[in-house]
Coordinates of C-alpha atoms in Angstrom, one line a residue:
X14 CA 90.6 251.7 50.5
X15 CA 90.0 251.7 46.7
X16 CA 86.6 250.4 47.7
X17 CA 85.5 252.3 50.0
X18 CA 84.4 255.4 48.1
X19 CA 82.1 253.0 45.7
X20 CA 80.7 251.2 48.1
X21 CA 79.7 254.9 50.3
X22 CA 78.5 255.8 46.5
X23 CA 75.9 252.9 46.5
X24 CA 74.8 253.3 50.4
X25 CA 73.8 256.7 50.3
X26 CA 72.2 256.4 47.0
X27 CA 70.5 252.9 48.3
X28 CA 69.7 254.7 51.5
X29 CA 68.4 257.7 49.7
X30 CA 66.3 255.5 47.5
X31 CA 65.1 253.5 50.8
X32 CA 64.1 256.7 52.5
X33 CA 62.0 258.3 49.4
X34 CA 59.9 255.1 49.1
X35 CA 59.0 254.8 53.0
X36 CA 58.5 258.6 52.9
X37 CA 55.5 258.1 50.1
X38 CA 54.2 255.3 51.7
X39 CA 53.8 255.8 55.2
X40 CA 54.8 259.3 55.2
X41 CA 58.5 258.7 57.7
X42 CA 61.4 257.8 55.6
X43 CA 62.7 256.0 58.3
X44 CA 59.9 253.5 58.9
X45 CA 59.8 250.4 56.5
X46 CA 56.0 249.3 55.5
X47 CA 56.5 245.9 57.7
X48 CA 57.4 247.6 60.5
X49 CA 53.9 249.6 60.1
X50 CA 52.1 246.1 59.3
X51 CA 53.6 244.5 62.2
X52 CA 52.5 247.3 64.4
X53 CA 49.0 247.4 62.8
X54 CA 47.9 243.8 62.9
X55 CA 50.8 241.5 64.8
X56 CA 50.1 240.5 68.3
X57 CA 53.8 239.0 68.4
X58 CA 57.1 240.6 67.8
X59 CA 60.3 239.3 66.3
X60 CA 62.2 240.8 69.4
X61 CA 62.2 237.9 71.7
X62 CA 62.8 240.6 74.9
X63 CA 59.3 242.4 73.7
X64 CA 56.2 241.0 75.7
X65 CA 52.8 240.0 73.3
X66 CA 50.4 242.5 72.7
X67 CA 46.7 242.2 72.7
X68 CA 44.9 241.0 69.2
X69 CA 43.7 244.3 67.3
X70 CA 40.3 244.3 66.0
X71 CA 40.6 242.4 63.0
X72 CA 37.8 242.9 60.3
X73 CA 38.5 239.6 58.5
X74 CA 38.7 236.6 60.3
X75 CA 41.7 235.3 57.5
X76 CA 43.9 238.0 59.0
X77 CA 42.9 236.6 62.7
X78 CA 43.6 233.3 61.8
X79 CA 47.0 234.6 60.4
X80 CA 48.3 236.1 63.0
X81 CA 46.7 234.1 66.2
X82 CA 48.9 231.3 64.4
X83 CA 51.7 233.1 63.8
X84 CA 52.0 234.7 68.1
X85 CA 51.6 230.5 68.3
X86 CA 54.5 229.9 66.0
X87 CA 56.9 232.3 67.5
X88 CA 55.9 231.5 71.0
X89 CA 57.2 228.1 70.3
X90 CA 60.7 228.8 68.9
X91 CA 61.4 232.1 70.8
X92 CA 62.2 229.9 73.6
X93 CA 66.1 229.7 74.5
X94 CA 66.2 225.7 73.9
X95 CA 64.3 225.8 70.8
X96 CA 66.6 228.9 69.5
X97 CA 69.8 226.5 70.5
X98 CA 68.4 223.3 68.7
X99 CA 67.3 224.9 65.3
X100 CA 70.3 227.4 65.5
X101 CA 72.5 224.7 63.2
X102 CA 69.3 223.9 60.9
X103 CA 69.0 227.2 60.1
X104 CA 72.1 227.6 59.4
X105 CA 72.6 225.1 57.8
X106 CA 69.8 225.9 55.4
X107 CA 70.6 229.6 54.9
X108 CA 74.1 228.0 53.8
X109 CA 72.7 226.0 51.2
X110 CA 70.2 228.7 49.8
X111 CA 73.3 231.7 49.0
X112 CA 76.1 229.0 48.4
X113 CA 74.9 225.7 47.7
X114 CA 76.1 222.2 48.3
X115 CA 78.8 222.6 46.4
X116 CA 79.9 226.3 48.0
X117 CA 80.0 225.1 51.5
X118 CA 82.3 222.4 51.2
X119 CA 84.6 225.0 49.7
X120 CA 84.4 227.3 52.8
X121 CA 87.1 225.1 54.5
X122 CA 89.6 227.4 53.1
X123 CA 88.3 230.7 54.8
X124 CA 90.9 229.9 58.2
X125 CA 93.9 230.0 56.3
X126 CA 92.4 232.8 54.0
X127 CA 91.9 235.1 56.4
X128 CA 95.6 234.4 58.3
X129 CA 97.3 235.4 55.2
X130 CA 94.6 237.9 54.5
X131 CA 93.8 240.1 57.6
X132 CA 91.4 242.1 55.6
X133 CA 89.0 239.4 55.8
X134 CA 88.5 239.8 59.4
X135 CA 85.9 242.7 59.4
X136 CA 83.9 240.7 56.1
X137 CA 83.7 237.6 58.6
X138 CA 82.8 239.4 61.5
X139 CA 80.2 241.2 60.0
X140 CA 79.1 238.2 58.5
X141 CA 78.8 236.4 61.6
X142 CA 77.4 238.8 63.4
X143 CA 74.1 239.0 61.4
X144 CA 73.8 235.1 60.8
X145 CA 73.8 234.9 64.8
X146 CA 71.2 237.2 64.9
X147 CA 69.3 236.0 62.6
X148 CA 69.0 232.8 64.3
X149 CA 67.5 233.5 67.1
X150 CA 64.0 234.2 65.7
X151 CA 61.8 233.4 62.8
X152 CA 64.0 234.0 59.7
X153 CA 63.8 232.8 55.9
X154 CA 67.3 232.3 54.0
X155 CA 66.4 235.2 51.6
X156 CA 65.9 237.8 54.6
X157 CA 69.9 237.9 54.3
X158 CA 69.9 239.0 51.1
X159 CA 71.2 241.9 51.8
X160 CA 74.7 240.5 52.8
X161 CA 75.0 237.8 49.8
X162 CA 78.0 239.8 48.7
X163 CA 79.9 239.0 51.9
X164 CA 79.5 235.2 51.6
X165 CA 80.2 235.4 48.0
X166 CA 83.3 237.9 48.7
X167 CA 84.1 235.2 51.3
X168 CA 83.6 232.0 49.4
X169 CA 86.1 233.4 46.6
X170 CA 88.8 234.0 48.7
X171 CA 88.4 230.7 50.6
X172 CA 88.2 229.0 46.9
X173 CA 91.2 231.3 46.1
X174 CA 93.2 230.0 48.9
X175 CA 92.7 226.5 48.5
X176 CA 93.7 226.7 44.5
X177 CA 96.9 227.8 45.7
X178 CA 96.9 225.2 48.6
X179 CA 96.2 222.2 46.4
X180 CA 99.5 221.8 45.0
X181 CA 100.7 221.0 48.4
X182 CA 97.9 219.9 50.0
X183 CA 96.0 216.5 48.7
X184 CA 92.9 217.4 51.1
X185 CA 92.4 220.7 48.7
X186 CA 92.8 219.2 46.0
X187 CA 89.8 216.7 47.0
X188 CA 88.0 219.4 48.1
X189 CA 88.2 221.5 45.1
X190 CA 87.6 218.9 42.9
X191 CA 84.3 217.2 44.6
X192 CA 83.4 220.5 44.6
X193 CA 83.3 221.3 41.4
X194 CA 81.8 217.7 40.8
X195 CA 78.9 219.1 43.0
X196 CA 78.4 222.2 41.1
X197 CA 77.8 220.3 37.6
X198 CA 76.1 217.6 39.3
X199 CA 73.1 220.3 40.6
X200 CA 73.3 222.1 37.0
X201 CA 72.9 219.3 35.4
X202 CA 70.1 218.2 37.4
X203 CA 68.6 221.6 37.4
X204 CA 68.6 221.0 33.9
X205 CA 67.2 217.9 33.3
X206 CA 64.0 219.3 35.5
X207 CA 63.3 221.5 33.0
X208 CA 62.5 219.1 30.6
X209 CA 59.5 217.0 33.2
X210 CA 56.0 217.8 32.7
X211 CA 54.8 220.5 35.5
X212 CA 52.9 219.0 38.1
X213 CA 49.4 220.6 39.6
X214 CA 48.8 224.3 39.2
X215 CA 50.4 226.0 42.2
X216 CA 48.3 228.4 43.9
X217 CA 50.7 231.3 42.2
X218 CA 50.1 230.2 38.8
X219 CA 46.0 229.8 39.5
X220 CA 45.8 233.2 41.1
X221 CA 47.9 234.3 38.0
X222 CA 45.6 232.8 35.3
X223 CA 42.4 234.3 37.1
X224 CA 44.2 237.7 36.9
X225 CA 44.8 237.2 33.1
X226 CA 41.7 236.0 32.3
X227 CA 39.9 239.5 34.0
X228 CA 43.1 241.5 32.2
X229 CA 41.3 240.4 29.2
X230 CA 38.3 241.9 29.6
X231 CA 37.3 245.3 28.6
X232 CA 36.7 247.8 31.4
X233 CA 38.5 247.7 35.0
X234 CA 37.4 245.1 37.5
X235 CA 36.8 244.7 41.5
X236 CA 36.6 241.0 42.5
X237 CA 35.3 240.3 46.0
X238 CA 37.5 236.8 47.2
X239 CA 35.3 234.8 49.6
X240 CA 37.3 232.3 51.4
X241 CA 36.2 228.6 52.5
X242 CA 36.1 227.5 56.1
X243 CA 39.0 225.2 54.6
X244 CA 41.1 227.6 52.8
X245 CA 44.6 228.0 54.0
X246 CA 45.6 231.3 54.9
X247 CA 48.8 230.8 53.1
X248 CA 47.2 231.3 49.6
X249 CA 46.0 234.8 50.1
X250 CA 44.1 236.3 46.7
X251 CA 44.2 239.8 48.0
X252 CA 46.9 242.2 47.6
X253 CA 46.8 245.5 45.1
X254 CA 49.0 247.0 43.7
X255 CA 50.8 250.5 44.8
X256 CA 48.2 252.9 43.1
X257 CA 45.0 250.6 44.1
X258 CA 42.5 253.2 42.1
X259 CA 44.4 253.3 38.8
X260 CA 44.6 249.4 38.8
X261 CA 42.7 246.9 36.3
X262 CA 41.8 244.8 38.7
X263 CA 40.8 245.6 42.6
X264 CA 41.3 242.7 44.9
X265 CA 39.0 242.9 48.3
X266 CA 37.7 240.5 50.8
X267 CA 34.2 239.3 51.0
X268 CA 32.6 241.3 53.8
X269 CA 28.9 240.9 53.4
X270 CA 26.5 242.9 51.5
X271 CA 26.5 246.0 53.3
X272 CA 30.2 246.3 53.3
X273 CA 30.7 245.1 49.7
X274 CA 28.4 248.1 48.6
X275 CA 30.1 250.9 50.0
X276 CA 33.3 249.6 48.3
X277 CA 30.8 249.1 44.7
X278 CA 29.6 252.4 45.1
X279 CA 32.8 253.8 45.5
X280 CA 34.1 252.0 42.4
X281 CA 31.0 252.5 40.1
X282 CA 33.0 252.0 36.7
X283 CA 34.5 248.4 37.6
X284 CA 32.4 245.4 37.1
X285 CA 32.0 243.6 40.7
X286 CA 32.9 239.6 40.5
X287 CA 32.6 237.2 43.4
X288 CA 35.6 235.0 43.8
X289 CA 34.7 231.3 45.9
X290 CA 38.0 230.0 47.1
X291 CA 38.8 226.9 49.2
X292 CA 37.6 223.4 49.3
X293 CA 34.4 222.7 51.4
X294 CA 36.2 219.9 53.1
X295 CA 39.8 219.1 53.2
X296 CA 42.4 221.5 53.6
X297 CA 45.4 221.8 50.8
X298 CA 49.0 222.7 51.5
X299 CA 50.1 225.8 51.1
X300 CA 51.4 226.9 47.4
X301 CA 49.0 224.1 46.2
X302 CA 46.1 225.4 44.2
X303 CA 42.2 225.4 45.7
X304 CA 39.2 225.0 43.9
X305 CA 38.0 228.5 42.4
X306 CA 34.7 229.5 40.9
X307 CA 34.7 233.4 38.9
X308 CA 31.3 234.9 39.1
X309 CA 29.0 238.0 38.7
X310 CA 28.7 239.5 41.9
X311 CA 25.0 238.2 42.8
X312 CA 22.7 241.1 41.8
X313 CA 20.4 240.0 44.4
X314 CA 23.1 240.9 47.1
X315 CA 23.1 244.5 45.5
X316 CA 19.5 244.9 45.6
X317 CA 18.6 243.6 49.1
X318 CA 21.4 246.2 50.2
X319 CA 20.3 248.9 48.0
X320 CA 16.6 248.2 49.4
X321 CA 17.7 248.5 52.8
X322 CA 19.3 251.6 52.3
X323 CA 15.9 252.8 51.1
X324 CA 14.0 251.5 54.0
X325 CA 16.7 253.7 56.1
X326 CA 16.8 256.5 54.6
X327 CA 12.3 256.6 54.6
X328 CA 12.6 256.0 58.2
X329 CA 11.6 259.4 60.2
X330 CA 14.2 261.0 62.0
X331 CA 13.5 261.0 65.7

């Protein structure tokens, strides 16, 4: 009861929050911006009862080749066997992302917390509830973010119970105690990885270090990425930030001359650069960096377009 009016506190100014942001970005505060992306560009859904819907017109084949493989990827394990047989691997996994090796073991205490504790119940059945669902499609461990606090409210007790168990009890006791051998075990390792020389620059860190190196510059900039056959639609270069016209740097997909010059025109006070991505033969995991080559966007591209534009507009009118 005592924490019921804190936690109403941080819902409605959470949901108030929520509802501001998706009201200034596409105008209904109870829309999120994925559900407008998924509607936009996704010919699949993550509801496994809604039927596929025909490809949109994509302007850049990189977003096709997204999405065609993604409609593959869920058609594969929307299936009911395939939802059954990775149910425990994804569980399994979104167990060891919020608690760890060392906090599942630990969980073996929950049973008898919640019999002396029947204020547990609605925590575990809430719990429950959204691990089942999120089984049952495509779902990443940090998707259930949101209800970390539950596990971690959950673990505690569980850990609380068996502390007062293990006098009585040698299986808590060898649970609590391998337990806690886990836990320093993984810091320590954790540690110790610190100290080993990084491997190959990531894609992040590349993308990163081209971004600095432009931040550097004087004047604002508009970089046109231009993808390899190769390149893996995983590393994407183009994203913006909220207020795309008062940003340093503009990121925008090749799209040929013609297209390239409307966006120039309409940025005539950032220096255009031509971004080559991708190798020209094998293709690189994803996260792993590709070959990249910074240039001046080729003046030749502007003129031909610019000459064109002439020819047009000389043309008489019929």
């Amino acid at each position: 009861r005592s924490a019921a009016p804190a936690t109403a506190i941080v819902v409605a100014i959470g949901g108030a929050w929520l509802g501001l942001y998706n009201h200034r970005t596409v105008g209904d505060p109870f829309k999120l911006a994925y559900q407008v992306h998924e509607e936009t560009y996704s010919m699949s859904s993550l509801k496994p009862w809604k039927a596929v819907s025909e490809a949109p017109a994509y302007r850049h084949r990189v977003l096709a080749e997204f999405h065609h493989m993604e409609k593959e990827g869920r058609a594969r394990t929307q299936t009911p066997g395939m939802i059954l047989k990775q149910a425990p691997l994804k569980a399994g996994a979104m167990g060891i992302f919020f608690l760890g090796f060392f906090g599942l073991p630990a969980l073996a205490g929950l049973p008898g917390a919640v019999r002396k504790d029947k204020g547990l119940i609605p925590l575990v059945a809430t719990g429950g509830l959204v691990l089942v669902l999120s089984l049952w499609t495509i779902a990443f461990a940090h998707y259930l973010a949101p209800v970390a606090p539950i596990a971690y409210a959950l673990l505690a007790a569980s850990v609380a119970h068996l502390v007062h168990a293990a006098a009585a009890r040698r299986w808590a006791r060898w649970i609590l105690n391998g337990s806690a051998a886990l836990f320093v075990a993984v810091i320590g390792l954790r540690a110790a990885l610190t100290f080993v020389p990084a491997g190959e620059e990531t894609f992040g860190e590349q993308r990163s270090r081209v971004a600095s190196s432009l931040a550097e510059r004087p004047g604002k900039d508009l970089v046109f990425v231009q993808y390899s056959r190769a390149h893996t639609v995983h590393n994407e270069w183009v994203y913006n930030a909220a207020d795309i016209d008062d940003s340093e740097v503009v990121w925008a997909r090749d799209m040929g001359a013609a297209a390239n010059r409307e966006l120039i025109d309409y940025y005539p006070d950032r220096r255009p650069w031509l971004l080559l991505v991708g190798p020209e033969e094998q293709r690189v995991e994803p996260d792993q960096a590709e070959p990249t080559r910074l240039m001046d966007y080729p003046e030749s591209a502007l003129q031909q377009t610019a000459n064109r534009a002439r020819s047009d507009a000389d043309k008489p009118s019929s």
